[in-house]
Amino acid sequence: MDSNNTNFFERVYEVARQIPYGRVTSYGAIAKFLGAARSARMVGWAMNASHTMEDVPAHRVVNRKGLLTGKFHFDGTNLMQQLLENEGIKVVDNQIVDFDKYFWDPAKRD
DNA sequence: TCTATGACTCCGG
DNA sequence: CCCGGAGCCATAG
């Protein structure tokens, strides 16, 4: 088995789990926090496999514009938006309202 | 080993 | 802010 968590994905999962309720973050923020700022796409790729995990709120992870780019990867067409709205986050046109306000930085954890 | 792909981001206009 | 193009990097085939 993996000796020292070489799984790039697993690291993304841990960060995603640390996202507080009603908060969201971007792929780049997670990637940067992991030390791979240029691997933001990998974060998205990891989220693609996150469906195997349960405690991975992928719906709280969006692109830098707060756009729900991965909503099409969810079971439902608007499932991602439903989850976000369920947490008190407004979503219009697949985009989070006041994204900068709901934005959560993994490094600050506030 | 190489090529193609992608839930991204940055840059210039 | 929107649009088009280029860069980056890990995974899959």
JSON list of C-alpha atoms (C1' of nucleotides) in Angstrom, two decimals:
[
{"chain": "A", "resi": 1, "resn": "MET", "atom": "CA", "xyz": [0.00, 0.00, 0.00]},
{"chain": "A", "resi": 2, "resn": "ASP", "atom": "CA", "xyz": [1.09, 3.58, -0.18]},
{"chain": "A", "resi": 3, "resn": "SER", "atom": "CA", "xyz": [4.08, 4.02, 2.03]},
{"chain": "A", "resi": 4, "resn": "ASN", "atom": "CA", "xyz": [3.93, 7.71, 2.75]},
{"chain": "A", "resi": 5, "resn": "ASN", "atom": "CA", "xyz": [0.68, 8.91, 1.30]},
{"chain": "A", "resi": 6, "resn": "THR", "atom": "CA", "xyz": [2.09, 9.54, -2.13]},
{"chain": "A", "resi": 7, "resn": "ASN", "atom": "CA", "xyz": [-1.49, 9.92, -3.20]},
{"chain": "A", "resi": 8, "resn": "PHE", "atom": "CA", "xyz": [-1.85, 13.43, -4.46]},
{"chain": "A", "resi": 9, "resn": "PHE", "atom": "CA", "xyz": [-5.57, 12.95, -4.23]},
{"chain": "A", "resi": 10, "resn": "GLU", "atom": "CA", "xyz": [-5.60, 12.04, -0.58]},
{"chain": "A", "resi": 11, "resn": "ARG", "atom": "CA", "xyz": [-4.02, 15.34, 0.30]},
{"chain": "A", "resi": 12, "resn": "VAL", "atom": "CA", "xyz": [-6.71, 17.17, -1.63]},
{"chain": "A", "resi": 13, "resn": "TYR", "atom": "CA", "xyz": [-9.35, 15.19, 0.20]},
{"chain": "A", "resi": 14, "resn": "GLU", "atom": "CA", "xyz": [-7.97, 16.17, 3.57]},
{"chain": "A", "resi": 15, "resn": "VAL", "atom": "CA", "xyz": [-8.00, 19.84, 2.67]},
{"chain": "A", "resi": 16, "resn": "ALA", "atom": "CA", "xyz": [-11.49, 19.58, 1.23]},
{"chain": "A", "resi": 17, "resn": "ARG", "atom": "CA", "xyz": [-12.71, 18.02, 4.46]},
{"chain": "A", "resi": 18, "resn": "GLN", "atom": "CA", "xyz": [-11.30, 20.96, 6.36]},
{"chain": "A", "resi": 19, "resn": "ILE", "atom": "CA", "xyz": [-13.53, 23.33, 4.46]},
{"chain": "A", "resi": 20, "resn": "PRO", "atom": "CA", "xyz": [-15.97, 24.77, 7.04]},
{"chain": "A", "resi": 21, "resn": "TYR", "atom": "CA", "xyz": [-19.71, 24.58, 6.57]},
{"chain": "A", "resi": 22, "resn": "GLY", "atom": "CA", "xyz": [-21.05, 27.38, 4.44]},
{"chain": "A", "resi": 23, "resn": "ARG", "atom": "CA", "xyz": [-17.63, 28.10, 3.02]},
{"chain": "A", "resi": 24, "resn": "VAL", "atom": "CA", "xyz": [-16.01, 27.51, -0.36]},
{"chain": "A", "resi": 25, "resn": "THR", "atom": "CA", "xyz": [-12.56, 27.55, -1.85]},
{"chain": "A", "resi": 26, "resn": "SER", "atom": "CA", "xyz": [-10.87, 27.30, -5.21]},
{"chain": "A", "resi": 27, "resn": "TYR", "atom": "CA", "xyz": [-8.78, 24.60, -6.81]},
{"chain": "A", "resi": 28, "resn": "GLY", "atom": "CA", "xyz": [-5.80, 26.89, -7.03]},
{"chain": "A", "resi": 29, "resn": "ALA", "atom": "CA", "xyz": [-5.98, 27.70, -3.32]},
{"chain": "A", "resi": 30, "resn": "ILE", "atom": "CA", "xyz": [-5.88, 24.02, -2.45]},
{"chain": "A", "resi": 31, "resn": "ALA", "atom": "CA", "xyz": [-3.18, 23.31, -4.98]},
{"chain": "A", "resi": 32, "resn": "LYS", "atom": "CA", "xyz": [-1.09, 26.14, -3.68]},
{"chain": "A", "resi": 33, "resn": "PHE", "atom": "CA", "xyz": [-1.62, 25.02, -0.12]},
{"chain": "A", "resi": 34, "resn": "LEU", "atom": "CA", "xyz": [-0.36, 21.61, -1.12]},
{"chain": "A", "resi": 35, "resn": "GLY", "atom": "CA", "xyz": [2.67, 23.21, -2.70]},
{"chain": "A", "resi": 36, "resn": "ALA", "atom": "CA", "xyz": [1.51, 22.60, -6.24]},
{"chain": "A", "resi": 37, "resn": "ALA", "atom": "CA", "xyz": [0.04, 25.91, -7.29]},
{"chain": "A", "resi": 38, "resn": "ARG", "atom": "CA", "xyz": [0.53, 24.92, -10.90]},
{"chain": "A", "resi": 39, "resn": "SER", "atom": "CA", "xyz": [-1.38, 21.71, -10.38]},
{"chain": "A", "resi": 40, "resn": "ALA", "atom": "CA", "xyz": [-4.77, 23.25, -9.86]},
{"chain": "A", "resi": 41, "resn": "ARG", "atom": "CA", "xyz": [-6.05, 20.99, -12.61]},
{"chain": "A", "resi": 42, "resn": "MET", "atom": "CA", "xyz": [-4.84, 18.01, -10.64]},
{"chain": "A", "resi": 43, "resn": "VAL", "atom": "CA", "xyz": [-7.01, 19.15, -7.77]},
{"chain": "A", "resi": 44, "resn": "GLY", "atom": "CA", "xyz": [-9.99, 18.99, -10.07]},
{"chain": "A", "resi": 45, "resn": "TRP", "atom": "CA", "xyz": [-8.85, 15.61, -11.26]},
{"chain": "A", "resi": 46, "resn": "ALA", "atom": "CA", "xyz": [-8.63, 14.46, -7.68]},
{"chain": "A", "resi": 47, "resn": "MET", "atom": "CA", "xyz": [-12.12, 15.70, -7.03]},
{"chain": "A", "resi": 48, "resn": "ASN", "atom": "CA", "xyz": [-13.23, 13.59, -9.95]},
{"chain": "A", "resi": 49, "resn": "ALA", "atom": "CA", "xyz": [-12.14, 10.57, -7.96]},
{"chain": "A", "resi": 50, "resn": "SER", "atom": "CA", "xyz": [-13.44, 12.08, -4.72]},
{"chain": "A", "resi": 51, "resn": "HIS", "atom": "CA", "xyz": [-16.76, 10.43, -5.40]},
{"chain": "A", "resi": 52, "resn": "THR", "atom": "CA", "xyz": [-15.19, 7.35, -3.83]},
{"chain": "A", "resi": 53, "resn": "MET", "atom": "CA", "xyz": [-14.83, 9.31, -0.61]},
{"chain": "A", "resi": 54, "resn": "GLU", "atom": "CA", "xyz": [-17.69, 10.32, 1.64]},
{"chain": "A", "resi": 55, "resn": "ASP", "atom": "CA", "xyz": [-16.24, 13.16, 3.62]},
{"chain": "A", "resi": 56, "resn": "VAL", "atom": "CA", "xyz": [-15.14, 15.07, 0.58]},
{"chain": "A", "resi": 57, "resn": "PRO", "atom": "CA", "xyz": [-17.45, 18.05, 0.00]},
{"chain": "A", "resi": 58, "resn": "ALA", "atom": "CA", "xyz": [-16.41, 18.58, -3.58]},
{"chain": "A", "resi": 59, "resn": "HIS", "atom": "CA", "xyz": [-19.34, 20.92, -4.01]},
{"chain": "A", "resi": 60, "resn": "ARG", "atom": "CA", "xyz": [-17.47, 23.40, -1.80]},
{"chain": "A", "resi": 61, "resn": "VAL", "atom": "CA", "xyz": [-14.65, 23.51, -4.29]},
{"chain": "A", "resi": 62, "resn": "VAL", "atom": "CA", "xyz": [-15.07, 25.77, -7.28]},
{"chain": "A", "resi": 63, "resn": "ASN", "atom": "CA", "xyz": [-12.83, 27.61, -9.69]},
{"chain": "A", "resi": 64, "resn": "ARG", "atom": "CA", "xyz": [-11.29, 30.99, -8.97]},
{"chain": "A", "resi": 65, "resn": "LYS", "atom": "CA", "xyz": [-14.34, 32.79, -10.31]},
{"chain": "A", "resi": 66, "resn": "GLY", "atom": "CA", "xyz": [-16.65, 30.94, -7.95]},
{"chain": "A", "resi": 67, "resn": "LEU", "atom": "CA", "xyz": [-18.17, 29.15, -10.89]},
{"chain": "A", "resi": 68, "resn": "LEU", "atom": "CA", "xyz": [-19.55, 25.65, -10.36]},
{"chain": "A", "resi": 69, "resn": "THR", "atom": "CA", "xyz": [-17.48, 24.18, -13.14]},
{"chain": "A", "resi": 70, "resn": "GLY", "atom": "CA", "xyz": [-17.85, 20.67, -11.80]},
{"chain": "A", "resi": 71, "resn": "LYS", "atom": "CA", "xyz": [-21.60, 20.67, -11.32]},
{"chain": "A", "resi": 72, "resn": "PHE", "atom": "CA", "xyz": [-21.91, 18.50, -14.41]},
{"chain": "A", "resi": 73, "resn": "HIS", "atom": "CA", "xyz": [-19.86, 15.83, -12.72]},
{"chain": "A", "resi": 74, "resn": "PHE", "atom": "CA", "xyz": [-22.40, 15.42, -9.96]},
{"chain": "A", "resi": 75, "resn": "ASP", "atom": "CA", "xyz": [-25.22, 12.96, -10.16]},
{"chain": "A", "resi": 76, "resn": "GLY", "atom": "CA", "xyz": [-27.85, 15.61, -10.61]},
{"chain": "A", "resi": 77, "resn": "THR", "atom": "CA", "xyz": [-27.62, 18.57, -12.89]},
{"chain": "A", "resi": 78, "resn": "ASN", "atom": "CA", "xyz": [-28.11, 21.06, -10.09]},
{"chain": "A", "resi": 79, "resn": "LEU", "atom": "CA", "xyz": [-27.03, 18.91, -7.16]},
{"chain": "A", "resi": 80, "resn": "MET", "atom": "CA", "xyz": [-23.92, 20.95, -6.56]},
{"chain": "A", "resi": 81, "resn": "GLN", "atom": "CA", "xyz": [-25.92, 24.16, -6.42]},
{"chain": "A", "resi": 82, "resn": "GLN", "atom": "CA", "xyz": [-28.48, 22.57, -4.14]},
{"chain": "A", "resi": 83, "resn": "LEU", "atom": "CA", "xyz": [-25.79, 21.56, -1.68]},
{"chain": "A", "resi": 84, "resn": "LEU", "atom": "CA", "xyz": [-24.29, 25.03, -1.64]},
{"chain": "A", "resi": 85, "resn": "GLU", "atom": "CA", "xyz": [-27.65, 26.71, -1.20]},
{"chain": "A", "resi": 86, "resn": "ASN", "atom": "CA", "xyz": [-28.35, 24.23, 1.56]},
{"chain": "A", "resi": 87, "resn": "GLU", "atom": "CA", "xyz": [-25.36, 25.69, 3.37]},
{"chain": "A", "resi": 88, "resn": "GLY", "atom": "CA", "xyz": [-26.63, 29.23, 2.94]},
{"chain": "A", "resi": 89, "resn": "ILE", "atom": "CA", "xyz": [-24.59, 30.04, -0.12]},
{"chain": "A", "resi": 90, "resn": "LYS", "atom": "CA", "xyz": [-26.40, 31.76, -2.95]},
{"chain": "A", "resi": 91, "resn": "VAL", "atom": "CA", "xyz": [-25.75, 30.48, -6.43]},
{"chain": "A", "resi": 92, "resn": "VAL", "atom": "CA", "xyz": [-26.87, 32.21, -9.59]},
{"chain": "A", "resi": 93, "resn": "ASP", "atom": "CA", "xyz": [-26.11, 30.98, -13.07]},
{"chain": "A", "resi": 94, "resn": "ASN", "atom": "CA", "xyz": [-23.81, 28.31, -11.70]},
{"chain": "A", "resi": 95, "resn": "GLN", "atom": "CA", "xyz": [-21.83, 31.02, -9.99]},
{"chain": "A", "resi": 96, "resn": "ILE", "atom": "CA", "xyz": [-21.51, 31.75, -6.27]},
{"chain": "A", "resi": 97, "resn": "VAL", "atom": "CA", "xyz": [-22.76, 35.14, -5.15]},
{"chain": "A", "resi": 98, "resn": "ASP", "atom": "CA", "xyz": [-20.23, 37.11, -3.09]},
{"chain": "A", "resi": 99, "resn": "PHE", "atom": "CA", "xyz": [-17.71, 34.42, -3.74]},
{"chain": "A", "resi": 100, "resn": "ASP", "atom": "CA", "xyz": [-14.95, 36.50, -2.17]},
{"chain": "A", "resi": 101, "resn": "LYS", "atom": "CA", "xyz": [-17.01, 36.64, 1.00]},
{"chain": "A", "resi": 102, "resn": "TYR", "atom": "CA", "xyz": [-17.59, 32.90, 1.21]},
{"chain": "A", "resi": 103, "resn": "PHE", "atom": "CA", "xyz": [-14.07, 32.16, 0.05]},
{"chain": "A", "resi": 104, "resn": "TRP", "atom": "CA", "xyz": [-12.10, 30.12, 2.55]},
{"chain": "A", "resi": 105, "resn": "ASP", "atom": "CA", "xyz": [-8.36, 29.94, 2.58]},
{"chain": "A", "resi": 106, "resn": "PRO", "atom": "CA", "xyz": [-6.95, 26.56, 3.71]},
{"chain": "A", "resi": 107, "resn": "ALA", "atom": "CA", "xyz": [-3.86, 28.35, 4.98]},
{"chain": "A", "resi": 108, "resn": "LYS", "atom": "CA", "xyz": [-5.86, 30.69, 7.19]},
{"chain": "A", "resi": 109, "resn": "ARG", "atom": "CA", "xyz": [-8.54, 28.20, 8.17]},
{"chain": "A", "resi": 110, "resn": "ASP", "atom": "CA", "xyz": [-10.90, 30.84, 9.37]},
{"chain": "B", "resi": 1, "resn": "DT", "atom": "C1'", "xyz": [7.84, 6.17, -23.60]},
{"chain": "B", "resi": 2, "resn": "DC", "atom": "C1'", "xyz": [4.70, 9.23, -25.78]},
{"chain": "B", "resi": 3, "resn": "DT", "atom": "C1'", "xyz": [0.26, 11.42, -26.62]},
{"chain": "B", "resi": 4, "resn": "DA", "atom": "C1'", "xyz": [-4.05, 13.15, -25.19]},
{"chain": "B", "resi": 5, "resn": "DT", "atom": "C1'", "xyz": [-6.99, 14.96, -21.73]},
{"chain": "B", "resi": 6, "resn": "DG", "atom": "C1'", "xyz": [-8.77, 18.08, -18.09]},
{"chain": "B", "resi": 7, "resn": "DA", "atom": "C1'", "xyz": [-13.92, 19.93, -11.92]},
{"chain": "B", "resi": 8, "resn": "DC", "atom": "C1'", "xyz": [-7.59, 25.41, -13.65]},
{"chain": "B", "resi": 9, "resn": "DT", "atom": "C1'", "xyz": [-5.10, 29.69, -13.83]},
{"chain": "B", "resi": 10, "resn": "DC", "atom": "C1'", "xyz": [-2.64, 33.46, -15.81]},
{"chain": "B", "resi": 11, "resn": "DC", "atom": "C1'", "xyz": [-1.91, 36.90, -19.48]},
{"chain": "B", "resi": 12, "resn": "DG", "atom": "C1'", "xyz": [-2.91, 40.14, -23.15]},
{"chain": "B", "resi": 13, "resn": "DG", "atom": "C1'", "xyz": [-6.49, 42.64, -25.77]},
{"chain": "C", "resi": 1, "resn": "DC", "atom": "C1'", "xyz": [-15.54, 41.76, -16.60]},
{"chain": "C", "resi": 2, "resn": "DC", "atom": "C1'", "xyz": [-15.51, 39.01, -21.00]},
{"chain": "C", "resi": 3, "resn": "DC", "atom": "C1'", "xyz": [-12.81, 36.46, -24.69]},
{"chain": "C", "resi": 4, "resn": "DG", "atom": "C1'", "xyz": [-9.09, 33.89, -26.77]},
{"chain": "C", "resi": 5, "resn": "DG", "atom": "C1'", "xyz": [-4.74, 31.75, -26.28]},
{"chain": "C", "resi": 6, "resn": "DA", "atom": "C1'", "xyz": [-0.87, 29.63, -23.73]},
{"chain": "C", "resi": 7, "resn": "DG", "atom": "C1'", "xyz": [1.18, 27.22, -19.69]},
{"chain": "C", "resi": 8, "resn": "DC", "atom": "C1'", "xyz": [1.34, 23.35, -16.17]},
{"chain": "C", "resi": 9, "resn": "DC", "atom": "C1'", "xyz": [1.24, 18.91, -14.39]},
{"chain": "C", "resi": 10, "resn": "DA", "atom": "C1'", "xyz": [-0.51, 14.28, -12.93]},
{"chain": "C", "resi": 11, "resn": "DT", "atom": "C1'", "xyz": [-3.30, 10.30, -14.72]},
{"chain": "C", "resi": 12, "resn": "DA", "atom": "C1'", "xyz": [-4.94, 7.22, -18.34]},
{"chain": "C", "resi": 13, "resn": "DG", "atom": "C1'", "xyz": [-4.44, 4.64, -22.53]}
]
